[in-house]
XYZ file of C-alpha atoms in Angstrom:
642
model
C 29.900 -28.976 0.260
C 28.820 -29.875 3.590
C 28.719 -26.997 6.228
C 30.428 -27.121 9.557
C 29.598 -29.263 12.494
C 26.155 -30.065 13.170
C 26.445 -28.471 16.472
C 28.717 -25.695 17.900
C 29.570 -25.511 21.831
C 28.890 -21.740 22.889
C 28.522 -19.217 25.524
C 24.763 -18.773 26.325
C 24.532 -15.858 25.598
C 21.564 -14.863 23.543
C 23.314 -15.034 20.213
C 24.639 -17.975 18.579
C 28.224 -16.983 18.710
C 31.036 -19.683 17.874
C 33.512 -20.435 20.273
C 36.134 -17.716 20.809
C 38.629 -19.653 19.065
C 36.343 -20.114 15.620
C 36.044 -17.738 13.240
C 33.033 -17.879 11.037
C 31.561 -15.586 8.002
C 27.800 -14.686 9.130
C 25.056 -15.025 6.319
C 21.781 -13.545 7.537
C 18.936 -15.386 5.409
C 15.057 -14.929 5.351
C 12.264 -18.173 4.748
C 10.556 -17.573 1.317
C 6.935 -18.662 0.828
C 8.448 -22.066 -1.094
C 10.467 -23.230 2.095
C 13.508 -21.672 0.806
C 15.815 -19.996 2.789
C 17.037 -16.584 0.596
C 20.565 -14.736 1.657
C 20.451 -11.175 2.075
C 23.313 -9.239 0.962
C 26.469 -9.037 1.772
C 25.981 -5.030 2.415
C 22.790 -5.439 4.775
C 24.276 -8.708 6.646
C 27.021 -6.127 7.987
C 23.964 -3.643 8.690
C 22.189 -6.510 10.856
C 25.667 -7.191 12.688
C 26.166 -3.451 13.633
C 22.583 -3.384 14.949
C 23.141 -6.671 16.617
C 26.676 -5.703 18.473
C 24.525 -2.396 19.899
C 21.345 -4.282 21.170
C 20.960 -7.937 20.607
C 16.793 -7.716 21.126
C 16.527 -4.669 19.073
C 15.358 -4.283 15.553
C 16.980 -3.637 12.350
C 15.916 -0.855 9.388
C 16.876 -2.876 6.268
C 15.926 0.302 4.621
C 18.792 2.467 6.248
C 21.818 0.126 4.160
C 19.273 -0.918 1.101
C 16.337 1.536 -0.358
C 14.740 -1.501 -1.900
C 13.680 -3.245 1.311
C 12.959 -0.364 2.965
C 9.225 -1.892 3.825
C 11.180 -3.947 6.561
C 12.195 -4.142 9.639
C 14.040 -7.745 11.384
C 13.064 -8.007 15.150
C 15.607 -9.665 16.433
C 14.161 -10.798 19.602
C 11.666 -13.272 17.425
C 13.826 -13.404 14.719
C 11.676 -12.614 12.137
C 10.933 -10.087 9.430
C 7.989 -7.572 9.023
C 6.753 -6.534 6.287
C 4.996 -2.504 7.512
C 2.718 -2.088 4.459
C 1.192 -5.264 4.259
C 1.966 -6.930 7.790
C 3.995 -9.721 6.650
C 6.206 -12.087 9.249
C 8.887 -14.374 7.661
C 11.456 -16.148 9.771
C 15.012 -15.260 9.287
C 18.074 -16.823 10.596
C 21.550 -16.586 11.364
C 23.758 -19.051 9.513
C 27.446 -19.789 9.732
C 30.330 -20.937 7.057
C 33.965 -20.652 6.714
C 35.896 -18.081 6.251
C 37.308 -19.930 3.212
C 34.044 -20.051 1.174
C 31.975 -18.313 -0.886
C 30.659 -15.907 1.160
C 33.893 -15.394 3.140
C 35.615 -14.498 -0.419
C 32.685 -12.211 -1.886
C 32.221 -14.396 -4.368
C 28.315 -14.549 -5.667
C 27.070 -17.008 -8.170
C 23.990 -16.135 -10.187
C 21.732 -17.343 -12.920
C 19.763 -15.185 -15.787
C 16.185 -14.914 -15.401
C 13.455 -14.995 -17.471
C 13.429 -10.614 -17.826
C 17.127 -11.220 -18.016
C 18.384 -10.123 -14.832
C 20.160 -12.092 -12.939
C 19.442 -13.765 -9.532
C 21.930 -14.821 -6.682
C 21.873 -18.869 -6.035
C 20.904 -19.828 -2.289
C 23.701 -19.340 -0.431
C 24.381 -23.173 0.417
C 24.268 -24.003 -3.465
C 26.809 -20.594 -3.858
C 29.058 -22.510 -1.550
C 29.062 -25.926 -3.266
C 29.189 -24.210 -6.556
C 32.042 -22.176 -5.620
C 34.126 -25.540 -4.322
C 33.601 -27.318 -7.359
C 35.045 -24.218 -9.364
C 37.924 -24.016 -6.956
C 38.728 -27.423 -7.439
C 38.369 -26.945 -11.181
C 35.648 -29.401 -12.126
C 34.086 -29.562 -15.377
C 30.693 -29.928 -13.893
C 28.644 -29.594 -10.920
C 25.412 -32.326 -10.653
C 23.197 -30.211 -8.064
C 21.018 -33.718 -7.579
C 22.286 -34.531 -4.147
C 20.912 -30.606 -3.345
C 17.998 -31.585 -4.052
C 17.731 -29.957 -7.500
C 17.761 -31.161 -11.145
C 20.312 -29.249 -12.352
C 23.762 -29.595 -13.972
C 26.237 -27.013 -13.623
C 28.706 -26.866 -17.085
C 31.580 -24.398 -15.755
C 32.870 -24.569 -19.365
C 30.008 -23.289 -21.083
C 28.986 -21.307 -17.585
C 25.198 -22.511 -18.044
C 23.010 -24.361 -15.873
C 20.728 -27.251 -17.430
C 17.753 -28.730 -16.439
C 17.337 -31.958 -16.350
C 14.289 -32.745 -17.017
C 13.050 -30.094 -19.470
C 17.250 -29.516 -20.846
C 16.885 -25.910 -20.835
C 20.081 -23.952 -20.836
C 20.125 -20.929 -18.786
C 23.252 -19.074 -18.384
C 25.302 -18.127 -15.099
C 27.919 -16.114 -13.674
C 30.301 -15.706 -10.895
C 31.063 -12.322 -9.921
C 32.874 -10.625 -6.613
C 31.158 -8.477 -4.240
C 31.699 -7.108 -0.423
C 32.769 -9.939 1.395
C 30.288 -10.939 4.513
C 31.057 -10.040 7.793
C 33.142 -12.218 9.638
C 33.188 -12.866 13.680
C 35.288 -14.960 16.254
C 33.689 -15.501 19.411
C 31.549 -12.658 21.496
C 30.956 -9.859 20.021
C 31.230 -6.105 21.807
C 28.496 -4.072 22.689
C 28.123 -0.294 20.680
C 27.479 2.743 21.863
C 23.822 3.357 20.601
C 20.879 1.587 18.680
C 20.068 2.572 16.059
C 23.448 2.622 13.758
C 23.893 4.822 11.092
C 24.189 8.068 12.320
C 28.264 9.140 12.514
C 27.333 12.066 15.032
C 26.018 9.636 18.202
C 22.236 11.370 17.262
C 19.445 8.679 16.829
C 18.883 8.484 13.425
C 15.307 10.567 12.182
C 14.120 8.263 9.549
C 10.388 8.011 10.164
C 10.736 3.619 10.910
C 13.672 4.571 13.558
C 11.070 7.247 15.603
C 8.746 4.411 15.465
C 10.922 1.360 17.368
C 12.637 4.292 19.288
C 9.071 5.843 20.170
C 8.115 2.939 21.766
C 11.569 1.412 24.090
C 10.989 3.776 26.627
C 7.727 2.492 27.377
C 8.832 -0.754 26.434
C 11.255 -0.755 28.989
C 9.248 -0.102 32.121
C 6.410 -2.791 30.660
C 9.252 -5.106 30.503
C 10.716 -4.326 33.893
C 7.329 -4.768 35.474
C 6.872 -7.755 33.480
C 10.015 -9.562 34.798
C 8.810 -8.784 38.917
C 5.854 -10.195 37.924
C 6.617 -13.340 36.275
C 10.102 -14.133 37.619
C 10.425 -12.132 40.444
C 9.551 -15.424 42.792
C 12.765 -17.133 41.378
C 15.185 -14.482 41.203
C 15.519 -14.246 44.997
C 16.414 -17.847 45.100
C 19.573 -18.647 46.634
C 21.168 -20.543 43.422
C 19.843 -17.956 40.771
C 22.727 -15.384 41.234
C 25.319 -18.210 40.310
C 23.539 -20.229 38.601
C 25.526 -21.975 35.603
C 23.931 -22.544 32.069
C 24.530 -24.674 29.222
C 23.324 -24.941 25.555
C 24.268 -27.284 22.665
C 23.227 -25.068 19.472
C 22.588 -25.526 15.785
C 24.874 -23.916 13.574
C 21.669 -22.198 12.532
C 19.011 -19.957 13.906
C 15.701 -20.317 12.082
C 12.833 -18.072 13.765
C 13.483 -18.694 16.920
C 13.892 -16.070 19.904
C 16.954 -15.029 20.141
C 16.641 -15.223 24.312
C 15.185 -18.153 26.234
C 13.227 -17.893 29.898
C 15.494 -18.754 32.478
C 14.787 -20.157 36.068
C 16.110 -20.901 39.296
C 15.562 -23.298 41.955
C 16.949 -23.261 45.625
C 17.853 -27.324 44.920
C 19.783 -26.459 41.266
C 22.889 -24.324 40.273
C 23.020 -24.778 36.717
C 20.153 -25.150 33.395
C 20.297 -27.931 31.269
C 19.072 -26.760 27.876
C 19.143 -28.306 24.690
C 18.550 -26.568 21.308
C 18.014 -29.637 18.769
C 20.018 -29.918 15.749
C 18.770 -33.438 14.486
C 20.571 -35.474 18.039
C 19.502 -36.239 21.253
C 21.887 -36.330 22.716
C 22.454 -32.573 25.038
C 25.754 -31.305 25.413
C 26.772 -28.910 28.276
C 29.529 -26.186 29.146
C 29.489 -24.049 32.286
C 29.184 -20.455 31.583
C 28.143 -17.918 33.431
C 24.419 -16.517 33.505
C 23.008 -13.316 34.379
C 21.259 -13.104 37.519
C 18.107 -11.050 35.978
C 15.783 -13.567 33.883
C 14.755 -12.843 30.588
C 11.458 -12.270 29.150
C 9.443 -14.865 27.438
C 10.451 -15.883 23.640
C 7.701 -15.451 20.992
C 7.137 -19.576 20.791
C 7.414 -20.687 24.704
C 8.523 -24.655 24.738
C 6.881 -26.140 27.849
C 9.397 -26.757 30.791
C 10.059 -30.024 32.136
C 11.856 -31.052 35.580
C 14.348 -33.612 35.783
C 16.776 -34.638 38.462
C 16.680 -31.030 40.063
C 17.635 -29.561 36.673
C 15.150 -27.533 34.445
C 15.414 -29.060 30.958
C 14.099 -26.674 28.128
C 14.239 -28.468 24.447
C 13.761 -27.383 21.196
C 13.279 -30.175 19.579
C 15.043 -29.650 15.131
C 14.053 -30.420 11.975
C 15.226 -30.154 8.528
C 12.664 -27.738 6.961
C 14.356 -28.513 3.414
C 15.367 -32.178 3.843
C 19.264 -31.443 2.296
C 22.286 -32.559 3.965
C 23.740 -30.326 6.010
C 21.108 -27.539 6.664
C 19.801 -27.658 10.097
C 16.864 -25.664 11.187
C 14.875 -25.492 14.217
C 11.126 -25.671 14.979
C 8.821 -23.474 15.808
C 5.286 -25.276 15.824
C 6.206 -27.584 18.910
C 4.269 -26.293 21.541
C 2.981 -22.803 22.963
C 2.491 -24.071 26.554
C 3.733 -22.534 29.224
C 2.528 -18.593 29.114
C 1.856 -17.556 32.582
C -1.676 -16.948 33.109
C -2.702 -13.087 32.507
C -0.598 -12.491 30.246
C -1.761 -11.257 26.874
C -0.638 -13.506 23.502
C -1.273 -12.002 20.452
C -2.181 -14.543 17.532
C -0.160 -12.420 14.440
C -1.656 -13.035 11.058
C 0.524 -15.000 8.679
C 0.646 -15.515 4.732
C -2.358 -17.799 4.259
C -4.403 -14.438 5.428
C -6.351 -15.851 8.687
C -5.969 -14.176 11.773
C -8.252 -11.501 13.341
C -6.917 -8.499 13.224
C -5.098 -6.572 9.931
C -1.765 -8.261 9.197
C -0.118 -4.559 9.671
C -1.566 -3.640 13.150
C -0.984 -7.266 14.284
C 2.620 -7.521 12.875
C 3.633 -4.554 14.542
C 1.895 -5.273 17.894
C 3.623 -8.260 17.811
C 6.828 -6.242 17.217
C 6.213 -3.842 19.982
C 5.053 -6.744 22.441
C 7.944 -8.958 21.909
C 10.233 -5.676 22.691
C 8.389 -5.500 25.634
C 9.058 -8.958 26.631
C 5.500 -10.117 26.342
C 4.370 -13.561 24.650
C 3.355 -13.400 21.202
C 1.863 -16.532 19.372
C 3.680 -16.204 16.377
C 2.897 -17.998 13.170
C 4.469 -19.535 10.885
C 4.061 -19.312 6.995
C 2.857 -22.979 6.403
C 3.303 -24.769 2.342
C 1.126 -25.174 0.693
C 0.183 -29.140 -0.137
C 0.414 -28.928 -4.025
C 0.536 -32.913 -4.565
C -1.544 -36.430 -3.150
C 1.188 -38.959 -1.089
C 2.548 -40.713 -4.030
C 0.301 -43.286 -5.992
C 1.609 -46.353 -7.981
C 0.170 -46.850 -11.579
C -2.028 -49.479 -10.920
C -4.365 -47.517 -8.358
C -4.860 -44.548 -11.279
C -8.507 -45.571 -12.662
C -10.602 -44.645 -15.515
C -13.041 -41.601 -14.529
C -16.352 -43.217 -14.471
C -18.599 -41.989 -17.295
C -15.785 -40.564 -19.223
C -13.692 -42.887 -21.960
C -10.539 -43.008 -22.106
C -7.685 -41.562 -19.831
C -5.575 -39.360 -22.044
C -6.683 -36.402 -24.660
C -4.233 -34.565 -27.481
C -4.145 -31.619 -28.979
C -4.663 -31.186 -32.498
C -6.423 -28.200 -34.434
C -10.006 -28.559 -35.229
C -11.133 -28.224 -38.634
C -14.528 -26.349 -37.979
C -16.998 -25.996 -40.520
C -16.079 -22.431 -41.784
C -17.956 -19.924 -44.050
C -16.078 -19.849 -47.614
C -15.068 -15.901 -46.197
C -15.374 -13.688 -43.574
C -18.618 -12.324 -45.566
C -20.533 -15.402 -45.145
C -19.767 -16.012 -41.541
C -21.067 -12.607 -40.715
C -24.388 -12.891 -42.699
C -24.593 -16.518 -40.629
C -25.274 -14.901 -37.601
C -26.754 -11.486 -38.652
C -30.048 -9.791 -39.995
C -29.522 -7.154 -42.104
C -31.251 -4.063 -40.457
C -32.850 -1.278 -43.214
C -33.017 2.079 -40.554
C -29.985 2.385 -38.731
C -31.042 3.241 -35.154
C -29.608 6.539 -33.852
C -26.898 4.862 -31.681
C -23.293 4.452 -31.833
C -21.163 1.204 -33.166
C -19.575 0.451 -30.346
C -16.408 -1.211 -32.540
C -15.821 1.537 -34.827
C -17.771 4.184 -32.600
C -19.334 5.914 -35.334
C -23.143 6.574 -35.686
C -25.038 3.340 -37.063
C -26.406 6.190 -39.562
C -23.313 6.934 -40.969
C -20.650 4.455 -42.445
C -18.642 2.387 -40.613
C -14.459 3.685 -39.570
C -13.473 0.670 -41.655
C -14.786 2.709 -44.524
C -11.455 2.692 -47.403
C -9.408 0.343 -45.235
C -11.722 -3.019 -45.700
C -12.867 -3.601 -49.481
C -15.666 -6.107 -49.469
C -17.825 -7.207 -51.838
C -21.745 -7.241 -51.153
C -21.071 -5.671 -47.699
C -21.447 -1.667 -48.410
C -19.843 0.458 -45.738
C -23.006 1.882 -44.034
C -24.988 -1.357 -43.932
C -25.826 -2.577 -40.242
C -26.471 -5.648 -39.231
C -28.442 -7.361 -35.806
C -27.133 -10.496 -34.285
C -29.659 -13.229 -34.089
C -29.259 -14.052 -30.369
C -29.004 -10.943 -28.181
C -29.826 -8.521 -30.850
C -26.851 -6.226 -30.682
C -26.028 -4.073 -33.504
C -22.945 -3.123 -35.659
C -22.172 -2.390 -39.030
C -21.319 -5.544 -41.157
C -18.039 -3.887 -42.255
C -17.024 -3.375 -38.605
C -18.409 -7.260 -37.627
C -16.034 -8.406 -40.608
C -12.915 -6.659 -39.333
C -13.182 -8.089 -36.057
C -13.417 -11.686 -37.362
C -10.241 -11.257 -39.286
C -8.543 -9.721 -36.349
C -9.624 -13.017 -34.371
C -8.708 -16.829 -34.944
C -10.834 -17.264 -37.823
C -12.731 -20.560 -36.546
C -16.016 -19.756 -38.204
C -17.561 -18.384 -35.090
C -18.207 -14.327 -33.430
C -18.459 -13.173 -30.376
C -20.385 -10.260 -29.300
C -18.236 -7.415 -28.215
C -20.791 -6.009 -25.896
C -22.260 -8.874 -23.666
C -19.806 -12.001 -25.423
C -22.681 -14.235 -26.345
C -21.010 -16.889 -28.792
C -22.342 -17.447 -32.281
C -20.809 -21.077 -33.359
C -18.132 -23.374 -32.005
C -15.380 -20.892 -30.645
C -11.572 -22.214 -30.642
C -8.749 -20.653 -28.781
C -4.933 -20.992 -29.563
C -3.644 -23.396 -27.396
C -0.526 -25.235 -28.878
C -0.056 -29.034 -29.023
C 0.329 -31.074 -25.823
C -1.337 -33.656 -23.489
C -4.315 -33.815 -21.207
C -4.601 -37.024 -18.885
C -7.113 -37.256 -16.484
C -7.911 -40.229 -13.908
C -8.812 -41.060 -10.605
C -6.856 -41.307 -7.328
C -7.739 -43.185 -4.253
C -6.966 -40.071 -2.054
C -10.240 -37.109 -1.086
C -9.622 -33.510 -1.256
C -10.370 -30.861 1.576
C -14.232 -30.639 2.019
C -14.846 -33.778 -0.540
C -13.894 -36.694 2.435
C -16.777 -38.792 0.887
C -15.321 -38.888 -2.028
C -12.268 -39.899 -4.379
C -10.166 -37.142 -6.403
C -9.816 -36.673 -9.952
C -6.622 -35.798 -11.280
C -5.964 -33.713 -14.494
C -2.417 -33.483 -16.123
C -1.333 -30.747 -18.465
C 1.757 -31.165 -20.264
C 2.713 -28.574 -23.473
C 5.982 -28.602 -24.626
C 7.585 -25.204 -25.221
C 7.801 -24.721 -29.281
C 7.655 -22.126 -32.208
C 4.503 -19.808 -32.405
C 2.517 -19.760 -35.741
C 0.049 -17.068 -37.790
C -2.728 -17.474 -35.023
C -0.192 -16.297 -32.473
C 0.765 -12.839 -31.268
C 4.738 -13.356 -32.836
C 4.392 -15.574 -35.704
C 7.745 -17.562 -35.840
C 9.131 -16.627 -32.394
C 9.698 -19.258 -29.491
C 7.724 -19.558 -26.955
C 7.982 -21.046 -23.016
C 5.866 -23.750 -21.345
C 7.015 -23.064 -17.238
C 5.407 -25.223 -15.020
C 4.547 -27.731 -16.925
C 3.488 -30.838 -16.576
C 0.523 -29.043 -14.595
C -1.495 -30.864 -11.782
C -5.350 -30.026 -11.100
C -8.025 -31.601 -9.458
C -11.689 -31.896 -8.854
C -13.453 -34.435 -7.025
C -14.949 -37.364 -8.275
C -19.056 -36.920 -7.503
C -21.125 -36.235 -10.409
C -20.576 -32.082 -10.659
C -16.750 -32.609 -10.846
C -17.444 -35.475 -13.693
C -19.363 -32.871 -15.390
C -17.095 -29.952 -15.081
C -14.339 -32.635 -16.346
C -16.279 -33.204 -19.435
C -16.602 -29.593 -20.312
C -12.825 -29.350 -19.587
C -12.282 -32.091 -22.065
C -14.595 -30.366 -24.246
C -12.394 -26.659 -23.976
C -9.634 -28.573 -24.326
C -10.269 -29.882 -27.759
C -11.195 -27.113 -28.856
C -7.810 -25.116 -27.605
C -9.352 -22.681 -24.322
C -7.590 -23.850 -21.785
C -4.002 -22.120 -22.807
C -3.092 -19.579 -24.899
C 0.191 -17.914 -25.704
C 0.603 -14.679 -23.925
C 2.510 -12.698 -20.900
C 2.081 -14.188 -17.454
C 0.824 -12.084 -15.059
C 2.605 -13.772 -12.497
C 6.258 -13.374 -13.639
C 5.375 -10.734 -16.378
C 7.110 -12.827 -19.197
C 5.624 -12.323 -22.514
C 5.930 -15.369 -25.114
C 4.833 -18.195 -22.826
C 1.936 -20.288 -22.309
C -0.812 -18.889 -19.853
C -4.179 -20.254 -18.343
C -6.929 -18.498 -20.573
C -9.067 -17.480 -18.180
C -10.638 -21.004 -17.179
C -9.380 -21.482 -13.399
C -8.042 -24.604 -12.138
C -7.439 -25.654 -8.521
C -3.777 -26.749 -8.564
C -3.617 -27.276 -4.645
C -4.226 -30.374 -3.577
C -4.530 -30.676 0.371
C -4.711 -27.192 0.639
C -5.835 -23.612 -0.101
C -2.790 -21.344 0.654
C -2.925 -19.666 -2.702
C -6.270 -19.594 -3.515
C -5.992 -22.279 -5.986
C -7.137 -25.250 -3.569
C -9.240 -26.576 -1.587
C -11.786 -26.106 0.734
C -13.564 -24.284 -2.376
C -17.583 -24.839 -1.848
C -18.067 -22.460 -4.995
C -15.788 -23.233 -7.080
C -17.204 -25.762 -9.070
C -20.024 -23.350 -10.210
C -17.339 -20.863 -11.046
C -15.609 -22.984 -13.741
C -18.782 -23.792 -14.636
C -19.844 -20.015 -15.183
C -15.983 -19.406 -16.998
C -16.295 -22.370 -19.233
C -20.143 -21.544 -20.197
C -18.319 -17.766 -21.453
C -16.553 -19.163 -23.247
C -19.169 -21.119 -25.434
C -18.446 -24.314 -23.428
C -21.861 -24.845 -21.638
C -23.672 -27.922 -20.086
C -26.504 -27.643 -22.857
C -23.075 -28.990 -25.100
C -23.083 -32.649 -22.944
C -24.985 -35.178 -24.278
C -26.583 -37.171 -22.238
């Protein structure tokens, strides 16, 4: 369903408000660290109205309407959300739909998680969904949105298309968002919540109220500084001002610096919602400029006027959803005036996110510039490659690997393996097992619950290679508590005796190389390695035998560059993957599933062109990490042949 105009006509006057004549439902939404743009509530949207109608460049105590979120606080002024404990800025915005819709009816579509929750669709997919229900359609092909996924209102289950999984969904009613037509009136006090008039006492409310009085005269003495050479001009009492706005707001200040000339009446400015082309309507301006916005556009004279444009972009590349940028220039601060840089979600900056994030609060109330920044995305994959410029890593045959369960050479019972890698020690040192923690004197815990023959319950045996020392008994449980590949690991400094295999189910390695060079690697090509395991049924060596288990994520992209260490930390790689140590079947730590396939503890840099998450590039030690993760895991370089 495609939202309303690209552009609204409106008042200038600090808010996008439609036209008095329009009335529109008001979704407040916040930028997630995918590029997504997340509705809040129904319940707190009304909370950031009531804040808004008392002071349009205050901020808002998400905590006060929802004790989840109580970490935040929405400046309005920069429109953007901060995060107290750990100093975290997102941009939020201010979207309109009809009153007609989803959001105008309460209506909420959600899908089941993995925990089995369930989790509210993006508000622009809520709307489509909810006009292809109303118009009784069987299904609902979210392609065009941008997403693989069919919609089956008969079966109320969403499908992927790729993978097929079914997950179900729901539509149920909730508070219906708040709905405006045209200006909005002021309230008596900031902030709202208290019934009785009294400033509310929570301890984030003394903060932002701590600070406005002093705010106030910085800002005053801020605006004599900066503007007070224009305000006496002849044209700035009635000067006239025009905007042509986005029927969004995405992170940008919700007041622009003003100016006056003694040759101009009126401000041409243009707020960019994907046209050129600026629109104007004459409406009144206040005679006292405003303070500088967080991100301050450079000004430009033309024809007497003072053009000020914000140039838009589609952040999410879907029809319809208009947002506006904020990395187009940060020109223009008068000189001796402080800009704070305000650490962002990669994790540079100088100062704490925390203290930074709430300077930057405090300045913007103030009406000083603040160089805010904005979350960037990560670069997970190359520009796209055709088939025929994928080649063969050199050294290495072959392109593609499979997995299939290694018959090692195993001991004819647990007994045998054991007595492999052990001497059989005659006086017991006076030291504890550290498996069964008993005295190497005494007999082993295992004592009546493991029957053995030739392996008596107080004999102790010393491992060949780092000379650790158990009793046998204890040495044979633990090998029939593991996978039973004919190899043992030391529990006390995991030196590897034999060929150790993991657990990894069936599925497909590829691995080739592209004509693109990764961050820190420009002098040389990238190699690409593609995971792909099907989600399936687990089996004895798994934690629920019989039980289904998840593949997310997959097919999985890594890379290493193509010079001679990443060759050789490829080969290893190959080598961990055939023997099954690359995945195992376990809970993520990440989502907290259980039942699904995991990394086993061999990192891989899944970032291609950059290193957002950690798992990227520029990495100058990470190549003798992996190489250090694979060699614990019995996967060293004395294993190549040359």
């Amino acid at each position: 369903m495609a939202r309303p105009g690209s552009g609204l006509l409106v008042p200038m006057n600090g808010v996008g408000y439609p036209p008095q004549n329009l009335a529109r439902v008001v979704v407040w939404e916040w930028l997630n660290e995918h590029g997504r743009w997340r509705p809040y509530s129904a319940a707190v949207c009304h909370h950031i109205e009531n804040v808004l109608k008392g002071d349009a460049r205050g901020s808002v105590v998400l905590g006060q309407v929802d004790a989840q979120l109580s970490p935040y606080i929405i400046d309005l002024q920069s429109m953007h959300q901060f995060r107290q404990d750990t100093g975290t800025m997102r941009p939020v915005q201010r979207n309109f739909y009809e009153p007609s819709s989803a959001p105008g009816k309460g209506v909420v579509w959600e899908w089941e998680n993995d925990n089995g929750s369930w989790t509210p669709y993006d508000m622009e997919i809520c709307v489509t969904i909810q006009n292809a229900y109303e118009k009784q359609h069987p299904w609902l092909d979210l392609t065009s949105l941008g997403f693989c996924y069919l919609i089956d209102f008969n079966s109320m289950s969403q499908t992927n298309r790729q993978s097929q999984r079914k997950r179900r969904l729901r539509r149920r009613m909730d508070l219906a968002y708040p709905l405006i037509m045209g200006s909005i009136p002021k309230s008596q006090s900031w902030p709202v919540g208290a019934s009785s008039g009294q400033p509310c006492s929570c301890q984030q409310c003394i903060l932002v109220n701590s600070t406005r009085a002093a705010s106030n005269a910085i800002l005053a003495s801020q605006r004599r500084k900066l503007y007070g050479g224009t305000a006496g001009n002849s044209g700035a009492a009635g000067g006239l001002g025009g905007v042509r706005q986005s029927n969004t707001f995405a992170g940008t200040s919700l007041w622009s610096p003003t100016s006056g000339s003694s040759g101009a009446n009126h401000n041409n400015i243009s707020v960019g919602g994907g046209q050129s082309k600026a629109e104007q309507v004459q409406s009144p301006l206040p005679s006292a400029n405003f303070p500088c916005s967080p991100v301050m556009p450079s000004l430009s004279s033309s024809h007497g006027h003072h053009a000020l444009t914000i140039n838009g972009q589609n952040n999410l590349n879907r029809p319809g959803t208009q947002r506006i940028s904020m990395g187009n220039t940060r020109g223009a601060i008068p000189p001796g005036v402080p800009a704070l840089p305000v650490k962002n979600l990669t994790g540079s900056g100088p100062v704490h996110p925390a203290l930074a994030g709430m300077t930057g609060i405090l300045m913007c109330a103030a009406g000083l510039p603040v160089c805010l920044t904005r979350a960037p995305k990560p670069i997970l994959h190359p520009p796209p490659i055709n088939k025929s410029d994928m080649k063969p890593v050199p050294g290495i045959n072959g392109m593609r690997r499979k997995t299939k369960k290694k018959h090692l050479k195993r001991g004819k019972n647990p007994e045998d393996v054991v007595r492999r890698y052990t001497e059989k020690i005659k006086v017991a040192p006076d030291e504890d097992c550290t498996i069964c923690m008993e005295r190497l004197a005494m007999s082993s815990g295992y004592e009546g619950i493991l029957q053995h023959k030739g392996i008596k319950p107080e004999s102790v045996g010393k491992l060949g290679k780092c000379g650790h020392m158990y009793h046998l008994l204890c040495l044979v449980a633990m090998y029939n508590n593991g996978n039973k590949d004919g190899s043992l690991q030391c529990p006390t400094c995991k030196t590897i005796y034999g060929e150790k295999t993991g657990t990894q189910p069936p599925g497909k390695m590829e691995y080739h190389v592209i004509p693109h060079s990764l961050p820190g690697y420009s002098e040389c090509k990238t190699i690409r390695i593609v995971y792909d395991i099907p989600a399936g049924i687990q089996t004895n060596e798994h934690p629920n035998p019989g039980k289904k288990f998840s593949a997310r994520g997959f097919p999985r992209h890594c890379y290493l560059p193509d010079n001679e260490k990443g060759r050789r930390v490829l080969k290893l790689l190959i080598m961990a993957w055939d023997r099954r140590l690359i995945f195992t079947i376990g809970t993520s730590s990440t989502t907290g599933e259980s039942d699904t396939v995991v990394w086993n503890e061999i990192h891989h840099k899944t970032e291609f062109g950059s290193n957002l998450t950690g798992h990227g590039y520029p990495d100058p030690n990470y190549l003798d990490n992996v190489l250090t993760e694979l060699s614990a895991q019995g996967v060293g370089e004395d294993n190549l042949k040359d």
